[in-house]
C-alpha positions as a printed NumPy array, in Angstrom:
array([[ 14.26 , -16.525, -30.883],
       [ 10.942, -14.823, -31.633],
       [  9.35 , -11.637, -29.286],
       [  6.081, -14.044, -29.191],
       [  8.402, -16.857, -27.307],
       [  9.803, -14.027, -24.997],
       [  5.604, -12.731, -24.338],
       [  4.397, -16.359, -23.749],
       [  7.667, -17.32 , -20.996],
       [  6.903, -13.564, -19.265],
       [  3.06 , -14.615, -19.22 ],
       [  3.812, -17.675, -17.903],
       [  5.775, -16.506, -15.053],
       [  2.945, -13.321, -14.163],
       [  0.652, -16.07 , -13.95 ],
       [  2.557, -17.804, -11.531],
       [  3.16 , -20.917, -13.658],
       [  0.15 , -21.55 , -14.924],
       [ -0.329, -22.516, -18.657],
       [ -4.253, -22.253, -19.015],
       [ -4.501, -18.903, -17.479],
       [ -1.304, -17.821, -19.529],
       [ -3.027, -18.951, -22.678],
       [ -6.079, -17.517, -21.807],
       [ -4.448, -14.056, -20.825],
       [ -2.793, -14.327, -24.484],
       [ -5.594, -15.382, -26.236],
       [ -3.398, -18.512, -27.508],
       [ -3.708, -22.602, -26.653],
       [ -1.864, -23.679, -24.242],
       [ -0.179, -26.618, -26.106],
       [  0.807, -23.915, -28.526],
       [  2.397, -21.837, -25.478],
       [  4.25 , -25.02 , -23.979],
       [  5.674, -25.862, -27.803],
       [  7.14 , -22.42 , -28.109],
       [  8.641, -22.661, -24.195],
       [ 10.273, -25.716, -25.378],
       [ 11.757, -24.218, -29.006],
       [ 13.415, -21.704, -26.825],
       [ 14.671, -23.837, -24.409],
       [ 16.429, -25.923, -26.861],
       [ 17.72 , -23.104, -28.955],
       [ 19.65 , -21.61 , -25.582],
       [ 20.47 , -24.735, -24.503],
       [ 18.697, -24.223, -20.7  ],
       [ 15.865, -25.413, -19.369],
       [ 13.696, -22.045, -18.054],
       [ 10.922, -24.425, -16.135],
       [ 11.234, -27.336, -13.871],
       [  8.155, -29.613, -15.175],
       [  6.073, -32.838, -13.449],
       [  4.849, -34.79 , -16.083],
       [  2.975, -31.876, -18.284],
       [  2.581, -29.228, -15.657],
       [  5.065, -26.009, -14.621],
       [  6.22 , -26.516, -11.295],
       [  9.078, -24.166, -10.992],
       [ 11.459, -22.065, -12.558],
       [ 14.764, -23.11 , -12.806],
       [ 18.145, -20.671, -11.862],
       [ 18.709, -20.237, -15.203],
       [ 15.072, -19.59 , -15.98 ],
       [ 15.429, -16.58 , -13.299],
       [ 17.603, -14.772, -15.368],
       [ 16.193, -15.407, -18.615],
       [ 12.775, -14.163, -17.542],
       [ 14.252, -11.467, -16.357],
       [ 15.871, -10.53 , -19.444],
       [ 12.942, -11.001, -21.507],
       [ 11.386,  -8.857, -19.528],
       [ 14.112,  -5.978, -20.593],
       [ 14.065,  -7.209, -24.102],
       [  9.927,  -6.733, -24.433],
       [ 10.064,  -3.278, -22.652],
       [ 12.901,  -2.596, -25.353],
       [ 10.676,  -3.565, -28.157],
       [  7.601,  -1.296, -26.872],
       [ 10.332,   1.549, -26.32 ],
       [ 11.177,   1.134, -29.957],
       [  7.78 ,   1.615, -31.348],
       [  6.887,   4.609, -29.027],
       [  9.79 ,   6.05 , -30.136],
       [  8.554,   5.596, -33.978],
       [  5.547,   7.107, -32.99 ],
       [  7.109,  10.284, -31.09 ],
       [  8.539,  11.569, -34.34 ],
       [  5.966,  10.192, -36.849],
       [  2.711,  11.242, -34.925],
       [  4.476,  14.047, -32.93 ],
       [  1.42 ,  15.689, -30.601],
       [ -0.714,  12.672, -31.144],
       [ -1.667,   9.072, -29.223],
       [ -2.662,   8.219, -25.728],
       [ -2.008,   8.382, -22.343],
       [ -3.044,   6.102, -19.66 ],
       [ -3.354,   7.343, -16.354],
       [ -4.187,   4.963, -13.54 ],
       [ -5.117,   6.771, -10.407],
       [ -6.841,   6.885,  -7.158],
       [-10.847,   8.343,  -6.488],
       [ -9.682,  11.157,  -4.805],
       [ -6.939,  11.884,  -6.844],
       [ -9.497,  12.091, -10.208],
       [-12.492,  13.802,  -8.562],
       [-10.093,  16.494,  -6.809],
       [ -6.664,  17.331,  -7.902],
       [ -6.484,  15.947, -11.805],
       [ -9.055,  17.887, -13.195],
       [ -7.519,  21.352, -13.76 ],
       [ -4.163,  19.543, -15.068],
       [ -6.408,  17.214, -17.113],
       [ -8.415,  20.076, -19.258],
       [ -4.81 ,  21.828, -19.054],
       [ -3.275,  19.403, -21.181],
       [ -6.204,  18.679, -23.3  ],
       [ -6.011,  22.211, -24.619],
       [ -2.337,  22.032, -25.519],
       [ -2.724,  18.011, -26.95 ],
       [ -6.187,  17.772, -28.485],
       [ -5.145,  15.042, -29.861],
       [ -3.719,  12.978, -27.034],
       [ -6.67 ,  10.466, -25.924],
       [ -6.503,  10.391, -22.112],
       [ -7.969,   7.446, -20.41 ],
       [ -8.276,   7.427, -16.838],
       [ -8.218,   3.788, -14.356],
       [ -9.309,   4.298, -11.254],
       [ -8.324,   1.933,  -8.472],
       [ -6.7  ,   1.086,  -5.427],
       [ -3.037,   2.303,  -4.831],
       [ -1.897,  -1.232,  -5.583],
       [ -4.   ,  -2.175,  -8.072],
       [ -3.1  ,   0.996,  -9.867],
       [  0.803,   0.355,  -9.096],
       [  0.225,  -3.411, -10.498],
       [ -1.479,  -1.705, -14.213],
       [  1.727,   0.875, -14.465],
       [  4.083,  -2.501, -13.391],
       [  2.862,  -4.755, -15.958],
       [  2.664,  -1.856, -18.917],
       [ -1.345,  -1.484, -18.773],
       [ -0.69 ,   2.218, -17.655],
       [  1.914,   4.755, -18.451],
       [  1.853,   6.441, -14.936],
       [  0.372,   5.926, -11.507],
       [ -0.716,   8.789,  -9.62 ],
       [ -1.311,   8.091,  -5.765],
       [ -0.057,   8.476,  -2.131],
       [  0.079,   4.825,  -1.045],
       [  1.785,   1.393,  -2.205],
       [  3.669,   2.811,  -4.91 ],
       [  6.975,   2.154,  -3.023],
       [  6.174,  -1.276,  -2.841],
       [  6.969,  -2.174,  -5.987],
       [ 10.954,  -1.578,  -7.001],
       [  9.74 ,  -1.988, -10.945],
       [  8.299,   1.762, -10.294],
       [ 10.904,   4.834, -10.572],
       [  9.336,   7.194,  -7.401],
       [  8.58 ,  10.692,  -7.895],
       [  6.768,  13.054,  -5.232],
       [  4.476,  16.015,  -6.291],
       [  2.909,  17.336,  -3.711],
       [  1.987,  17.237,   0.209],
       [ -1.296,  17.058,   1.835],
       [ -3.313,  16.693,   4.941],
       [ -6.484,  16.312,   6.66 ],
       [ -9.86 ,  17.479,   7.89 ],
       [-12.481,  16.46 ,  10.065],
       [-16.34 ,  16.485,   8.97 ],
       [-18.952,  17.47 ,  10.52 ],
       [-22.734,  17.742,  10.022],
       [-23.584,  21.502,  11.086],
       [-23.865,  22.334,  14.694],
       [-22.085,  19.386,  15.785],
       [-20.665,  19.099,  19.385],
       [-17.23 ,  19.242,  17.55 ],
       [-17.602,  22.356,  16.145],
       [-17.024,  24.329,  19.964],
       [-14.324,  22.345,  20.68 ],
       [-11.668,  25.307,  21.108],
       [ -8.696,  22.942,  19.732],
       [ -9.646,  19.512,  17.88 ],
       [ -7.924,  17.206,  19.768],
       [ -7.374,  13.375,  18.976],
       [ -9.276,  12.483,  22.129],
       [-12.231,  14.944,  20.921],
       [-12.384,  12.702,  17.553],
       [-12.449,   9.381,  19.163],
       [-16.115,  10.019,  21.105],
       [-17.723,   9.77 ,  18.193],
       [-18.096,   6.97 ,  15.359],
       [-15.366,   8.05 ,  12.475],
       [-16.333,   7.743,   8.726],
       [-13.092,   7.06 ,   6.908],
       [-10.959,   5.683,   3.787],
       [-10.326,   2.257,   3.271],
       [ -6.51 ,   1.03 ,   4.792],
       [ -5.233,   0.372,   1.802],
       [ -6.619,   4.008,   0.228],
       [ -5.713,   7.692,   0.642],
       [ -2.905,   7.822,   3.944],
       [ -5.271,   5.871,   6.18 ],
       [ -2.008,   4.6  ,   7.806],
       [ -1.354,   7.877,   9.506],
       [ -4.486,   8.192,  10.443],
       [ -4.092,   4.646,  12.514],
       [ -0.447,   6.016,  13.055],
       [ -1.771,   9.38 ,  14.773],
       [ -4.392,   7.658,  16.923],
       [ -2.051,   4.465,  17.922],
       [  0.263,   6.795,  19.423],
       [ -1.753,   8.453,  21.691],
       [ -3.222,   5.227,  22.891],
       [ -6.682,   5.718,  21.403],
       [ -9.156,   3.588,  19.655],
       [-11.467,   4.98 ,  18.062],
       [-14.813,   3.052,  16.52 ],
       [-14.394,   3.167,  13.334],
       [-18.339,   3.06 ,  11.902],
       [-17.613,   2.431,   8.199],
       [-14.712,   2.287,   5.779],
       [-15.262,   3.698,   2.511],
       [-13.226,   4.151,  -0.777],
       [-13.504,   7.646,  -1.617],
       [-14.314,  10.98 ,   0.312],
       [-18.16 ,  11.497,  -1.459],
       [-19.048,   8.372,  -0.091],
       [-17.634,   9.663,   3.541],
       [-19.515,  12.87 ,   2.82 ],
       [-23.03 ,  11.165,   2.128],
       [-22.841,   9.35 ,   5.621],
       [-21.386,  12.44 ,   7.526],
       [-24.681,  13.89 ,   6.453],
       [-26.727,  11.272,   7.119],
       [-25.701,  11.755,  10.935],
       [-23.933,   8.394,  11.022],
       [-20.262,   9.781,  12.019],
       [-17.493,  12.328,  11.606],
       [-15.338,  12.153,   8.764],
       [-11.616,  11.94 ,   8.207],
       [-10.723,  13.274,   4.581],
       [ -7.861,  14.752,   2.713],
       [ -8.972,  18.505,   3.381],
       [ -8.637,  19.052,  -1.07 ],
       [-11.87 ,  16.849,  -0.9  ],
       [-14.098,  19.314,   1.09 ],
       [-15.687,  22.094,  -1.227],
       [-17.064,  24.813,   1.043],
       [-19.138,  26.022,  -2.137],
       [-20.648,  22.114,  -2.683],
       [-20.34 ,  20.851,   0.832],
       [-23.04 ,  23.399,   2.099],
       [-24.545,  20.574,   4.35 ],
       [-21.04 ,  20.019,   6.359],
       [-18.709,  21.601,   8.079],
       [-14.219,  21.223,   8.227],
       [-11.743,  21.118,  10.552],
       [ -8.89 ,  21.387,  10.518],
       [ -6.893,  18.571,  11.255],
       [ -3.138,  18.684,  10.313],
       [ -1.751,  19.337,  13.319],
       [ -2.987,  16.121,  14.327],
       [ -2.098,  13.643,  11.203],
       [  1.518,  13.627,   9.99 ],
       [  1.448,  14.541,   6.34 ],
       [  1.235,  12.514,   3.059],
       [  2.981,  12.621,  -0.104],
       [  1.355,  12.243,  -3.309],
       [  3.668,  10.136,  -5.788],
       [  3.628,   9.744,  -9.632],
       [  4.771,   6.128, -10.397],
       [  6.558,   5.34 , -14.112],
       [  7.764,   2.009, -14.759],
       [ 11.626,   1.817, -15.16 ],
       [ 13.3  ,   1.887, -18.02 ],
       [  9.884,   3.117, -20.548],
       [ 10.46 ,   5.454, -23.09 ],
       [  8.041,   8.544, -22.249],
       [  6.35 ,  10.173, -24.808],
       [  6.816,  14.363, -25.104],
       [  3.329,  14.67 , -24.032],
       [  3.887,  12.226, -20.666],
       [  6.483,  14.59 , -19.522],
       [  4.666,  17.569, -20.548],
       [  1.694,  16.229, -18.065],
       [  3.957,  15.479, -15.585],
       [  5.121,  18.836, -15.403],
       [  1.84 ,  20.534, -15.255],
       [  0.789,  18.13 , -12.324],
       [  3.882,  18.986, -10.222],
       [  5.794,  21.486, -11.868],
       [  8.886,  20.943,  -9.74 ],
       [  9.048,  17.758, -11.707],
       [ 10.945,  18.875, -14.839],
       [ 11.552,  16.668, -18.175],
       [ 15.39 ,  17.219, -16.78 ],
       [ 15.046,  16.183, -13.759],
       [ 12.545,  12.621, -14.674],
       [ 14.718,  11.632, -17.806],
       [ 17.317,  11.702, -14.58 ],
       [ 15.442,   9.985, -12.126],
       [ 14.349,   7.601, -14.758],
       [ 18.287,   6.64 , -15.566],
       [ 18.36 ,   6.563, -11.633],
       [ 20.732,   9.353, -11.476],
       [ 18.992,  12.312,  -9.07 ],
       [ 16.101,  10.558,  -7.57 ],
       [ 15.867,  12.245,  -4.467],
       [ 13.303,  14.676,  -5.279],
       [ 12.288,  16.313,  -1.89 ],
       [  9.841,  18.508,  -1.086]])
């Protein structure tokens, strides 16, 4: 049994049974792929795919649980090497972090030059994406953490852990009829085209959530992926804005004006995301920390055994 065999049956199975992409993803043939399939198959006596004529149809029961323990044994073998590397190249190596727009442009970049002073020699690299498309790069290993407040808990291969607590505001271009309303009210909002985040970005659910339950339905003018984008149309007259109220800069947002809005929106919960069962480098929980400093290397080496996961905050 060879890792390679164990790579080429996971690939297999992520690309939902198909060879060429597999090979492709691998950089491999697929004849060479199918050859090593069958080499395992015979040496544990199983066979992992149900096949018509030379294509992958299926996977078999037993092929369930020997994916999934491939799986295991792969994340093992990664585990091994970072742990090489902790003690041989102590202070040194990289760290992926996969994150939303709003999450880079507003809340990372304090904790990012933070870290960078005390691990000069840690190279960062940053993905930016949606929330599942960022939980999908921390799932399949791409990443080493996901940092974002929606989707995460969709995916049970991600260990949960909640940093911090947010809300909204609304935006206005200056001397908007808004602006003299004495309390913002949901009704207020909804008379005017709304500038907002995408659905799948940034708590736009309880946004929908807030308006649903008062019966309301507002126009919603344009969707947009991150909160400069919103700002550049609330200027241009088109709308008001819904943002997370850490994306409006008094100082840089001369040209528009907040609200406050979170006694209208139920709250969100920003979330780091670490794949279960990785072996964190000292650095990883060191960055952790600074981001959410509640989050101690105690308390994640806990939640990542799955012993004291209910962080609450």
């Amino acid at each position: 049994m060879k890792l390679q065999q164990l790579r080429y049956l996971t690939e297999v199975a992520k690309q939902n049974l198909n060879l060429s992409q597999a090979a492709e993803a691998l950089h491999t043939s697929q004849p060479g792929i199918s050859k090593q399939i069958r080499l395992l198959e015979e040496e544990l006596g199983v066979e992992i795919f149900v096949r018509s004529g030379k294509r992958v149809t299926a996977i078999t029961a037993p092929g369930t649980a020997v994916i999934a323990i491939a799986k295991r044994m792969l994340q093992d073998a990664k585990n091994l090497k970072e742990v090489s590397q902790e003690f041989s190249s102590e202070g040194s190596g990289s760290l992926t972090i996969a994150t939303t727009h709003t999450q880079a442009r507003y809340a990372l970049p304090p904790v990012i030059k933070r870290f960078m002073a005390i691990y000069p020699k840690v190279r960062l690299n940053l993905h930016q994406g949606s929330p599942l498309q960022i939980a999908e790069q921390v799932s399949s290993g791409k990443a080493d953490l996901a940092i974002a407040t929606e989707a995460l808990d969709q995916f049970d291969t991600l260990v949960m852990l909640p940093c911090y607590q947010w809300n909204r505001c609304v935006i206005t271009p200056p001397k908007h009829p808004l602006l003299k309303e004495k309390k913002l009210t949901l009704e207020a909002i909804a008379q005017y085209p709304i500038i907002t985040y995408d659905f799948a970005f940034t708590g736009r659910s309880k946004i929908n959530q807030a308006f649903e339950k008062r019966g309301l339905k507002p126009h919603v003018a344009l969707d947009a992926i991150d909160a400069d984008v919103i700002k550049t149309y609330v200027e241009l007259g088109l709308g008001v804005g819904i943002i997370a109220y850490m994306a409006f800069d008094p100082l840089r947002d001369k040209h528009l004006r907040a609200l406050d809005a979170s006694h209208l929106f139920e709250s969100s919960t920003t979330r780091i995301g670490l794949k279960r069962g990785q072996f964190l480098r000292g650095y990883v929980y060191d960055f952790i920390e600074l981001f959410a400093p509640q989050l101690t290397r105690k308390g994640v080496e806990q939640a990542m055994l799955g012993a004291g996961t209910n962080y609450e905050l």
